[in-house]
XYZ file of C-alpha atoms in Angstrom:
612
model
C -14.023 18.264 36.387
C -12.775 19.651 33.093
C -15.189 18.483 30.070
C -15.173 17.870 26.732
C -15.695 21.118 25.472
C -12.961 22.842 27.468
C -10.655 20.331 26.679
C -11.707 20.680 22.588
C -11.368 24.581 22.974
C -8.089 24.382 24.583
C -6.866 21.819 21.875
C -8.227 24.302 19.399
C -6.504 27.046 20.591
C -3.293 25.289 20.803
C -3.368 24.498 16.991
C -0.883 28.068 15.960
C -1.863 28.781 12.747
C 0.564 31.625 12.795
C 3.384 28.969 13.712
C 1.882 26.355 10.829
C 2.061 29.250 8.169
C 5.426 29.816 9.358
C 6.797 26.843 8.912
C 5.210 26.313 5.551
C 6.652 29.729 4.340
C 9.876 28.460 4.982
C 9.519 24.765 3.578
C 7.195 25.483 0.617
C 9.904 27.173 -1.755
C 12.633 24.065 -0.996
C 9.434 21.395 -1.313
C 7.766 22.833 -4.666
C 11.149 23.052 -6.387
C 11.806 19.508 -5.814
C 8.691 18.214 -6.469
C 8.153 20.161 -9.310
C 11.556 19.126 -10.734
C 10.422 15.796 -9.855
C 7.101 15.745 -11.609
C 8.372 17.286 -15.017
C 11.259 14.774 -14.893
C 8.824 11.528 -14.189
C 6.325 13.233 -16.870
C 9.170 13.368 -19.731
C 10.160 9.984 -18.828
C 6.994 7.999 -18.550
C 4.009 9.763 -20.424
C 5.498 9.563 -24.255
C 5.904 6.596 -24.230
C 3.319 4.828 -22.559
C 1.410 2.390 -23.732
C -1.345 2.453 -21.368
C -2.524 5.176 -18.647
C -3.302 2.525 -15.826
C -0.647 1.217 -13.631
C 0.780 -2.602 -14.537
C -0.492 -3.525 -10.891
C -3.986 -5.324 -10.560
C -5.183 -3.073 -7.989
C -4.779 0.207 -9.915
C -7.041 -1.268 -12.810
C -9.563 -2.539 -9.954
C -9.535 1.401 -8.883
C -10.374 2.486 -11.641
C -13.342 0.149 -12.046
C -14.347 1.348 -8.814
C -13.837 4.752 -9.393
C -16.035 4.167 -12.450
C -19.021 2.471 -10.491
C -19.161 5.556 -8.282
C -19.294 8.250 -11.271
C -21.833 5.538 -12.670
C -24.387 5.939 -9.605
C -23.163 2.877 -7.475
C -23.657 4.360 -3.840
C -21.236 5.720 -1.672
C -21.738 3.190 0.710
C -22.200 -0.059 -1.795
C -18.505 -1.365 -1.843
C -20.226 -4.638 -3.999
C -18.491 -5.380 -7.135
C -21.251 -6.997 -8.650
C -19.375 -8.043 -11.850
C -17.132 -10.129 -9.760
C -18.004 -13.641 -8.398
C -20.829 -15.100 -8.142
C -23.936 -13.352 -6.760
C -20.809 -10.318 -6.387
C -18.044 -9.614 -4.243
C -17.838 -6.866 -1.292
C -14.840 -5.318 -1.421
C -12.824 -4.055 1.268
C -11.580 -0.624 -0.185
C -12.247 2.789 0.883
C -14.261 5.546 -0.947
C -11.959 7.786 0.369
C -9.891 6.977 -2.782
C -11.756 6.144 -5.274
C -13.587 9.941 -4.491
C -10.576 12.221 -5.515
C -10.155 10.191 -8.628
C -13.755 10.029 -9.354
C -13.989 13.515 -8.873
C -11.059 14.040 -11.584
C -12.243 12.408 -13.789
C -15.571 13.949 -13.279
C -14.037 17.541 -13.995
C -11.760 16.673 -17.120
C -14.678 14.877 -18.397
C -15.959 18.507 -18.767
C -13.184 19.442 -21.405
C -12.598 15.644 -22.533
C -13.671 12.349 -23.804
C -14.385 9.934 -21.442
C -10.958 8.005 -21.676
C -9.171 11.134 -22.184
C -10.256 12.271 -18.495
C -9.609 9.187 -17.144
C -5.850 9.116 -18.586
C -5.184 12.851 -17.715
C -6.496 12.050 -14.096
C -4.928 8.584 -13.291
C -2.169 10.860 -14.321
C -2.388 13.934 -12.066
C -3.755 11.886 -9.121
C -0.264 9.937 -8.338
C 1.721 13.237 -9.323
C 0.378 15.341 -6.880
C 0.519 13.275 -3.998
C 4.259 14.165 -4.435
C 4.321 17.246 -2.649
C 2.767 16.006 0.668
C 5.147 13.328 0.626
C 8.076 15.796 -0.331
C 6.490 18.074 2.334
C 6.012 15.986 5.065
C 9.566 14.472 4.442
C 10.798 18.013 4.828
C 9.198 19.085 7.661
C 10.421 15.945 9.735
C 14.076 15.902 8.471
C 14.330 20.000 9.118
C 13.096 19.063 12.733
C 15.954 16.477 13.254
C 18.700 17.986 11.788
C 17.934 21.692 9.822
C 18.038 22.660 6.140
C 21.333 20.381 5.543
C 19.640 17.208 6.230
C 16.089 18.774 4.505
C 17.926 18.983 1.099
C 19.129 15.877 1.819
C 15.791 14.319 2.667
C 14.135 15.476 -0.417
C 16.822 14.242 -2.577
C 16.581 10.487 -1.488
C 13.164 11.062 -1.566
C 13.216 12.194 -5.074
C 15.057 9.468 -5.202
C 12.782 6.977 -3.969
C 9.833 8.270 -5.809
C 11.735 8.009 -9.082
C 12.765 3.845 -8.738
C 9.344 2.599 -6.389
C 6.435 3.041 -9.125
C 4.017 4.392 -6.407
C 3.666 7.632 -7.718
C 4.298 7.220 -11.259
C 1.084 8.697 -13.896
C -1.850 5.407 -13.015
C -0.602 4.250 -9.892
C -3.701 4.607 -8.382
C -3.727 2.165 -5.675
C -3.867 2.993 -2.168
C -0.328 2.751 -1.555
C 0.757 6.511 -2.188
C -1.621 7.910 -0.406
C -0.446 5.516 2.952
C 3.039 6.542 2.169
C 2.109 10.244 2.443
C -0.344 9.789 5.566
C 3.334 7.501 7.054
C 5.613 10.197 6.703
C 3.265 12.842 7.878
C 2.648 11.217 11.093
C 6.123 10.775 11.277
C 6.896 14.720 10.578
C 4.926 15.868 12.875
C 6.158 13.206 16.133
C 9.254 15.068 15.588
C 8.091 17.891 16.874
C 10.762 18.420 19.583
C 8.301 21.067 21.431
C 5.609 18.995 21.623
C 3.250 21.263 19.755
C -0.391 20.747 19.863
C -1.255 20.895 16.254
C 1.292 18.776 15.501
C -0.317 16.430 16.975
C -3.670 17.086 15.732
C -2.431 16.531 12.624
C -0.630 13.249 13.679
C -3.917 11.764 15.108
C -5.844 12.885 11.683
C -3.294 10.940 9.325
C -3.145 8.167 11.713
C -7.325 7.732 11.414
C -7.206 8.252 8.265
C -4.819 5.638 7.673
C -6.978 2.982 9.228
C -9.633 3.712 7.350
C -8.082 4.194 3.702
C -6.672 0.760 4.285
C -5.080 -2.134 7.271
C -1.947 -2.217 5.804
C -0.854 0.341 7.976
C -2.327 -0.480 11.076
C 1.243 -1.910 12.831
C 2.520 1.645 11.850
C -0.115 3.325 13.471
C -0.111 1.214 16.657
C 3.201 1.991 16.672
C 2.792 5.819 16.484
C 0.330 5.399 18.740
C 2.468 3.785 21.641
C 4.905 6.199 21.393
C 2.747 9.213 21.852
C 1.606 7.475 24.941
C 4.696 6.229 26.467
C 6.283 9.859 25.953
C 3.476 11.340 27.372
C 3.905 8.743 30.122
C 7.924 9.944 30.376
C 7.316 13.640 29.823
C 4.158 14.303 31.880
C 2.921 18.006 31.690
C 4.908 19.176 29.423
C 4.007 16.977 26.870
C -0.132 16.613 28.153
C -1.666 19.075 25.293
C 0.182 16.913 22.652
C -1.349 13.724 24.411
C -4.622 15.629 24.721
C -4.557 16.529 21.151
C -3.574 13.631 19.225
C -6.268 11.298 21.426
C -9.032 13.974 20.834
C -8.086 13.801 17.183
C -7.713 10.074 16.600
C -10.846 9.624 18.477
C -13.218 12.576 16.590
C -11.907 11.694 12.854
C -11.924 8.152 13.025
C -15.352 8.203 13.971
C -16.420 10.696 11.216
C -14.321 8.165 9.010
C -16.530 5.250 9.984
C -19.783 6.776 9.957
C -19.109 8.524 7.007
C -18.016 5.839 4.881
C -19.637 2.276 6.682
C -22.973 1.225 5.657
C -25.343 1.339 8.608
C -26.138 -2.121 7.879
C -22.391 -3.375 8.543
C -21.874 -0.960 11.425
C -21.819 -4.387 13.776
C -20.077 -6.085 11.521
C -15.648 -7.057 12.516
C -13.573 -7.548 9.370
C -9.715 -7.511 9.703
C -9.036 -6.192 6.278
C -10.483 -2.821 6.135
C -12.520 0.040 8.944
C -15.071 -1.823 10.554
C -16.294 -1.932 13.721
C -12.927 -3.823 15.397
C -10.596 -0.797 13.993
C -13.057 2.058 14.945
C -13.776 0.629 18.505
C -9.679 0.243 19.235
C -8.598 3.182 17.603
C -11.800 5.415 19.263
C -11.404 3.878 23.052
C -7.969 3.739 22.536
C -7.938 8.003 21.644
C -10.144 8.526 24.083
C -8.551 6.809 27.167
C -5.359 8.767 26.159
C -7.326 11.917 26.272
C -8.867 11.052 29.342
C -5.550 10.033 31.418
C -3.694 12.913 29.812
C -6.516 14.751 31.168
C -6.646 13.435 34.517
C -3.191 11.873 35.244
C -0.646 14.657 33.614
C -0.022 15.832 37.025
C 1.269 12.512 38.734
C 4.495 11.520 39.089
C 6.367 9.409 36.151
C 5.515 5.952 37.890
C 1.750 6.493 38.193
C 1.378 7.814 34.656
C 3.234 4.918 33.586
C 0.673 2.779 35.926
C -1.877 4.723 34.448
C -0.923 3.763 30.931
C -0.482 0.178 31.749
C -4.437 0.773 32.790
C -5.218 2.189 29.171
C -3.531 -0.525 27.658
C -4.921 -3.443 29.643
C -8.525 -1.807 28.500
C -7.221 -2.046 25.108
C -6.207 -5.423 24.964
C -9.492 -6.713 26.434
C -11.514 -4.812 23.996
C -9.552 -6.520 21.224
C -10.118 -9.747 22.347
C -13.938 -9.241 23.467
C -14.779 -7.120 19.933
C -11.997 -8.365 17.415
C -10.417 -11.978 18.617
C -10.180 -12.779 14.826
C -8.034 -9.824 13.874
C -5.487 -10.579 16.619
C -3.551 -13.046 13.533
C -2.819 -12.719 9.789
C -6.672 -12.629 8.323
C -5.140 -13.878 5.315
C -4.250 -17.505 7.131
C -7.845 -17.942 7.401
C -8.032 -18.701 3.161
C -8.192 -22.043 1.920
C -4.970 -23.631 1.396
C -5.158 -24.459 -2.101
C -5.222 -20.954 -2.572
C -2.590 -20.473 -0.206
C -0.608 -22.941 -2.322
C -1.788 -21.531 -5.528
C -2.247 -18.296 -5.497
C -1.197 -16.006 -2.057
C 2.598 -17.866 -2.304
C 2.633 -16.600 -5.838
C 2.058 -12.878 -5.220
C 5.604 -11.090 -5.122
C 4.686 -8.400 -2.768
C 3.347 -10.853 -0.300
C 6.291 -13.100 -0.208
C 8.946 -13.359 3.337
C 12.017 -12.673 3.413
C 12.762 -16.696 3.327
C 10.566 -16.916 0.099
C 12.219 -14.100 -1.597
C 15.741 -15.456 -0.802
C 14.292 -18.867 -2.654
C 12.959 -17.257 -5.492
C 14.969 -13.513 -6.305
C 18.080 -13.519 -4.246
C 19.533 -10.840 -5.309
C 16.511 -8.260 -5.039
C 16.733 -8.484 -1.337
C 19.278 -6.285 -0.724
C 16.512 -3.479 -2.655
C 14.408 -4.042 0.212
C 16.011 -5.147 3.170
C 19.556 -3.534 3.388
C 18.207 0.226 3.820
C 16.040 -0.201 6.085
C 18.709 -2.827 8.585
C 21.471 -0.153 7.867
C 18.677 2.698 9.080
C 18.036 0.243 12.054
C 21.625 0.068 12.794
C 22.105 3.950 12.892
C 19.560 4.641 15.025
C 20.766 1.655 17.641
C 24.393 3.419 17.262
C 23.221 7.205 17.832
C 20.945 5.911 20.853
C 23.926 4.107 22.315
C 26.873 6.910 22.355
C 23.581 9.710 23.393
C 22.862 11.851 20.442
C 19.616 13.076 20.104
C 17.991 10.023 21.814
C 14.740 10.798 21.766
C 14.114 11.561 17.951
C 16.156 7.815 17.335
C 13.996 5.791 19.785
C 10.988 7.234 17.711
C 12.610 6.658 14.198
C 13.536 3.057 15.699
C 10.085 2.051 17.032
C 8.328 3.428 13.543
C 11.048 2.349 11.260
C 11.760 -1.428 13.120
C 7.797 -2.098 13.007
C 7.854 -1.610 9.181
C 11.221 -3.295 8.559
C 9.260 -6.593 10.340
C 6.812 -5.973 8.644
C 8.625 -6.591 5.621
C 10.097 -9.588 6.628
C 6.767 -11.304 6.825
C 5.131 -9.598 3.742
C 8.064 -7.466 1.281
C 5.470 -4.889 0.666
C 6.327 -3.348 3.639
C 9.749 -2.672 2.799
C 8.182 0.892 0.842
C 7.662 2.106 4.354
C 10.933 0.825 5.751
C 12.775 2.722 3.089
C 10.863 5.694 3.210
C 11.520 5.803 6.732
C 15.246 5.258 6.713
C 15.669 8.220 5.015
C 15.942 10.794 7.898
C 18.284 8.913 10.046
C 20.419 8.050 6.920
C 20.225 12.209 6.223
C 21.650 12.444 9.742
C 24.714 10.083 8.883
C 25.086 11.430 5.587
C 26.018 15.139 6.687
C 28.105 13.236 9.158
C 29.760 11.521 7.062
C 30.637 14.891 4.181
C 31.831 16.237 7.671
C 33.983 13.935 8.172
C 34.929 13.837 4.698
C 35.625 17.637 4.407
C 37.766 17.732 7.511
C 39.507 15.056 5.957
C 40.365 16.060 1.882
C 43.529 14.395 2.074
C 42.214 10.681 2.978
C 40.476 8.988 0.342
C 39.184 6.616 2.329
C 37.113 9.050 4.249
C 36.163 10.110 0.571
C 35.216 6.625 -0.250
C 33.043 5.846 2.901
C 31.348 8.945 2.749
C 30.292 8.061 -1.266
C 29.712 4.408 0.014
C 26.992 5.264 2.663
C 25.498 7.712 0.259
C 24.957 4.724 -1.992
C 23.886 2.400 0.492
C 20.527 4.613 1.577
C 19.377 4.359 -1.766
C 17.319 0.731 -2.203
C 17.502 1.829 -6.071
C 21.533 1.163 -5.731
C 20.903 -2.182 -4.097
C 18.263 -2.949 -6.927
C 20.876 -2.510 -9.738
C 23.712 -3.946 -7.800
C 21.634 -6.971 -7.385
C 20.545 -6.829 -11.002
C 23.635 -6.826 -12.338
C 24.706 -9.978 -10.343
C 21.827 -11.762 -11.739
C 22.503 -10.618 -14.980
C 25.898 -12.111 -14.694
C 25.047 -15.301 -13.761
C 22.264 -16.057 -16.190
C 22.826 -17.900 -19.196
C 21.601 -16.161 -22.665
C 18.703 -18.714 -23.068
C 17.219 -18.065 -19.402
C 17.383 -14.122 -19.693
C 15.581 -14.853 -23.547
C 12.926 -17.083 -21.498
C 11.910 -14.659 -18.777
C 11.729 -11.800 -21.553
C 9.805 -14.273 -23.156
C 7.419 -15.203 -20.628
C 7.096 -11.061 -19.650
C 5.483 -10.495 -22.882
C 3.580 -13.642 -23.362
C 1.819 -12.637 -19.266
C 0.927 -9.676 -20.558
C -0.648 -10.560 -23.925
C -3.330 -12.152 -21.829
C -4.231 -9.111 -19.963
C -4.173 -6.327 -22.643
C -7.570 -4.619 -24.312
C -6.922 -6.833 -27.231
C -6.808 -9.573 -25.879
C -10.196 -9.684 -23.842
C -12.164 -7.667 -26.967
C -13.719 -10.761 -28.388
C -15.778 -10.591 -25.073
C -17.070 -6.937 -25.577
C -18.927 -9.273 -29.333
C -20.741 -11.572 -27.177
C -23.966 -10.949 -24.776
C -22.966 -9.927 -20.949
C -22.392 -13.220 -19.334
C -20.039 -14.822 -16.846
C -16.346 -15.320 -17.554
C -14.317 -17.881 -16.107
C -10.804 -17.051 -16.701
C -7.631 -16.887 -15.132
C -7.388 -14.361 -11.957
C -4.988 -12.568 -13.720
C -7.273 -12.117 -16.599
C -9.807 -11.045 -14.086
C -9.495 -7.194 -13.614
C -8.915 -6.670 -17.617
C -12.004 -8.226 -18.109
C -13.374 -6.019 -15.915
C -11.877 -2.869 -16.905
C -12.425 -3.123 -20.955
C -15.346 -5.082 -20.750
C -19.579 -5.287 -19.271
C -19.221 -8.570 -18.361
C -19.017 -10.507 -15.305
C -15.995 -12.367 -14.268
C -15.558 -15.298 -12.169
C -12.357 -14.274 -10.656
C -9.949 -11.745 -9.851
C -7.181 -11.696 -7.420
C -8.400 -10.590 -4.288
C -9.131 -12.345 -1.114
C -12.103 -11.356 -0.657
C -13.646 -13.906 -3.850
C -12.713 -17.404 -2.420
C -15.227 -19.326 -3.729
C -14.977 -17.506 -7.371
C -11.001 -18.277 -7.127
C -11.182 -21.972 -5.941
C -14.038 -22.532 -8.179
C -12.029 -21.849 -11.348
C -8.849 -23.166 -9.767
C -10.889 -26.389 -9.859
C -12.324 -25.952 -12.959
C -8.676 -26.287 -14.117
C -7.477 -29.033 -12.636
C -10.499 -31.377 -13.236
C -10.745 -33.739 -15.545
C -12.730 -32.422 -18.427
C -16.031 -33.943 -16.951
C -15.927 -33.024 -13.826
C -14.963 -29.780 -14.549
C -18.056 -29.031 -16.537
C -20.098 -29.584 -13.356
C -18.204 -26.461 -12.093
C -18.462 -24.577 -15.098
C -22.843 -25.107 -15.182
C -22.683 -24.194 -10.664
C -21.058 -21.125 -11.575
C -23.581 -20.007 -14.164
C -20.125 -19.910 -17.219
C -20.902 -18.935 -20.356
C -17.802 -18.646 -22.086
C -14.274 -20.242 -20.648
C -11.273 -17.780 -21.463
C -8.248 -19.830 -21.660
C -4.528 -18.429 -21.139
C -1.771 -21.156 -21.951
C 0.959 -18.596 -21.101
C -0.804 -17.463 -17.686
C 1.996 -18.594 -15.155
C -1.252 -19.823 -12.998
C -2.612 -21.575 -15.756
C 0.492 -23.168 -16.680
C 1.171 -24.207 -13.400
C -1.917 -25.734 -12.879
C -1.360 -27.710 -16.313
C 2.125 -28.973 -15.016
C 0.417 -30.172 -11.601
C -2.790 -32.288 -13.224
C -2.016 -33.566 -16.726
C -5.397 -34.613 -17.141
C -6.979 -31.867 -15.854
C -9.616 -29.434 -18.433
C -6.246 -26.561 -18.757
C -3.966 -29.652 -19.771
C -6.482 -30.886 -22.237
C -7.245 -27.630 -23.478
C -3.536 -26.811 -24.193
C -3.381 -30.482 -26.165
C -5.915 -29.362 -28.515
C -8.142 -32.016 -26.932
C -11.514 -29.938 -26.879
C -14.529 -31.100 -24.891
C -17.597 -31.297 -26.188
C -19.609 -28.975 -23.982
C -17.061 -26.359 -25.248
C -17.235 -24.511 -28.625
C -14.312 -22.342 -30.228
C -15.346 -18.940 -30.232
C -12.524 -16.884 -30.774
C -8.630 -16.289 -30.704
C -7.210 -13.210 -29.628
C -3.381 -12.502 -28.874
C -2.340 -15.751 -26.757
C -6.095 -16.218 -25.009
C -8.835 -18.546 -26.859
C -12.681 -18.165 -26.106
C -15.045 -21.290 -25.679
C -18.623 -20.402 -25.569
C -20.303 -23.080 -22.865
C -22.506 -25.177 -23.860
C -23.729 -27.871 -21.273
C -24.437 -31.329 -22.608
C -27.995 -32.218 -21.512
């Protein structure tokens, strides 16, 4: 019975380093060109005239606080934000962010004030994740189709990284990094000769996907069923790759989980972040594929099929034994005033249906790249070319295009992904084109499909219809309400609270992570799902008559009410209870138990006082 360690040493062995360094020799010159192009272009553009060094998206100023927490001694395994909520919210982020950018910061701290560092870092940090992504796209279009469709790769990646805002200096979120870890695992299923270390690497990026965030986790499922059904199709030939990316999925997403999971929470199933449902799945799940590729390599294509169907039954059984709860949208599980309230108001968590409601004409920026990428691969599968690299780009790339249609943030992955079939159409198509100089229509459809794989053409097309078709007073009102959103969230705005003793702050959710980031003091709410009972609790405060909404204000411990007229939250909730404490407030009609502290930008402070 082969064990453990053979199997590891033969793994081992099978990772080339002589072939990786190859293949990087010839790559790296094409990949740092590009992305260095790239990164002087988006530094030129963006850095002089910024305005602030932290992305416009919530969660890159919540990084940052974070990131701050851990330089500030918070432990590696204390994910508590103890400013936020009451009695402190646990987060469900991954140190394995916030400890690059913690660690930047760190070291330009050395040379540098303490903003300074953190500007020049939240600056490098999204930069430099563009060569992995420019790298791995490389690798995996050179793979389908050589150095035509490489160049051509890189450019609509360039592309892509230009128009998205994921890389740009202070996007900080987790979102880059997934991208990268996506189109790695991608790059390296491509690997026509089933290559050992390709896999390796495949099973690494796929762990640490999981446990960086579960945003990815249909994507990975989805890379994982096809290295198991190909090694189910391919048998021997393709066993060390099987071997490899099981061993490798199961060894790094357990140093993952032990290395970043409290002990205390090690029992503990949440369906938002690593925890004991995602490490037991992904763990039996790697090792069962080990173990059959092991075991069952040898069998004929109907057993190993049979064999897989065992895997997967063992699978499914665990997930319903360990993690029931994670088997539907954790996010259903919230209140539904705060469905209502707040979740249907988050763009990047909107359908397809809602978006089509609300911004028509932005769907085409990220839906129609990914359905035309769809549609290639269903057309080369059907007339027989190169089947087996479009079944993979279908499974991956049709996963993340549904994904999208539930929640439109996953449409980043859908066009990231469309870019290597596309690449394979496009030098098609300038074939097609160059055998035909004489028809301009050949011309025409060539230039046409070059412009449809680029979401950024769709974005402006769209754009320009709504443009169009707005009236000068409502393109004057949404500037309008643009700058007015973000007067509430700027430094000025919240500075009043850096005069006043650290207290709790009820303001709006938006107003949450500013308050956070430029100020000590606590904050009743941000928006992030994890705070329910801080969100509801001001959502009530809100809506409640003046009376009953000091009852709220003395359970959560208040001391000073920061109000936002202009907050599209706040002025909703206005609109839907005319009586309620925001309506009154906005009136001028000030209760008693509240006492005008201070006006700054569009936001006025009321220090709480409770009647006795």
């Amino acid at each position: 019975m082969t064990n453990v360690a053979e199997i590891t040493g033969r793994a081992t062995s099978a990772f080339s380093l002589t072939k990786l360094r190859t293949l990087l020799t010839r790559l790296w010159p094409s990949v740092l060109i590009y992305s260095g192009v790239l990164i002087a272009a988006i530094a030129a553009m963006r850095l002089p005239n910024a305005t602030d060094y932290v992305g416009p998206d919530n969660d890159d100023g919540m990084r940052l606080v974070e990131a701050r927490d851990l330089l500030a001694g918070q432990g590696w395994f204390d994910l508590m934000q103890y400013r936020l909520g009451v009695g402190g919210t646990l987060m469900h982020w991954s140190r394995l962010v916030d400890l690059p950018l913690a660690s930047l910061i760190r070291f330009f701290g050395l040379f540098l004030s303490t903003e300074k560092a953190e500007t020049v870092a939240l600056a490098v940090w999204p930069l430099s994740l563009i060569i992995p992504l420019m790298l791995a796209m490389a690798i995996a279009a050179r793979r389908i189709g050589g150095i035509a469709a490489m160049h051509i790769s890189l450019g609509l990646t360039a592309l892509m990284v230009m128009t998205s805002g994921r890389f740009l200096p202070g996007a900080i979120d987790h979102h880059n990094v997934q991208l990268c870890l996506v189109a790695m695992m991608i790059a390296m299923l491509l690997d026509e000769k089933y290559r050992a270390w390709s896999y390796t690497i495949a099973g690494f990026c796929a762990a640490l996907a999981i446990a960086i965030g579960a945003e990815t986790t249909p994507v990975v499922a989805a890379v994982c069923i096809t290295v198991a059904i190909s090694w189910a199709w391919h048998g021997e030939i393709y066993a060390a790759a099987a071997k490899a990316f099981g061993l490798s999925m199961a060894l790094f997403i357990s140093i993952f989980f032990f290395g970043t999971i409290s002990p205390r929470l090690y029992s503990t199933v949440t369906c938002d972040s690593l925890s004991l449902g995602f490490y037991s799945l992904s763990a039996i799940g790697g090792g069962l594929l080990l173990a059959v590729a092991v075991c069952a390599s040898h069998l004929s294509r109907s057993l190993r099929f049979v064999a897989l169907a065992g895997v997967g039954a063992i699978v499914a059984v665990s997930a319903l034994v360990i993690a029931p709860q994670c088997l539907h949208n954790p996010m259903n599980d919230l209140d539904p005033m705060l469905i209502e309230l707040w979740l249907n108001g988050i763009s990047e968590a909107r359908s397809i249906i809602a978006m089509g409601r609300t911004e028509p004409y932005s769907l085409g920026a990220f839906y129609a790249v990914g359905l035309l990428g769809v549609g290639t691969c269903v057309f080369r599968i059907f007339h027989r070319d190169r089947v087996e690299i479009h079944l993979i780009l279908l499974l991956l790339l049709g996963v993340s295009w549904a994904i999208a249609l539930v929640q439109v943030r996953g449409a980043a992955f859908s066009n990231m992904i469309s870019i290597l079939p596309l690449a394979l159409l496009i030098i098609d198509m300038r074939r097609f084109s160059n055998g035909e100089r004489e028809n301009i229509a050949a011309a025409l459809c060539y230039i046409m499909v070059v412009l449809a794989s680029v979401p950024a053409a769709w974005a402006v097309a769209g754009g320009f219809v709504e443009m169009q078709r707005k009236t000068p007073e409502e393109k004057q009102n949404a500037a309008k309400e643009d700058d007015e959103t973000n007067s509430c969230k700027s430094r000025d705005a919240v500075a009043p609270l850096n005069t006043i003793p650290v207290g709790m702050i009820a303001a709006s959710s938006e107003m949450g992570v500013p308050i956070l980031r430029f100020t000590g003091q606590h904050v009743l709410t941000a928006p992030y799902h994890r705070n329910p009972q801080g969100m509801l609790t001001e959502l009530h405060i809100g809506l409640s008559d003046p009376k009953e909404a000091e009852a709220f204000l003395r359970g959560a411990g208040v001391t000073m009410l920061a109000f936002c007229k202009d907050d599209p939250l706040t002025a909703a909730l206005r609109k839907l209870k005319s009586e309620g404490l925001y309506a009154q407030l906005a009136k001028g009609n000030i209760p008693s138990y509240l006492r005008p502290f201070a006006k700054a930008k569009s936001v006025e402070y009321y220090l709480f006082k409770p009647v006795d």
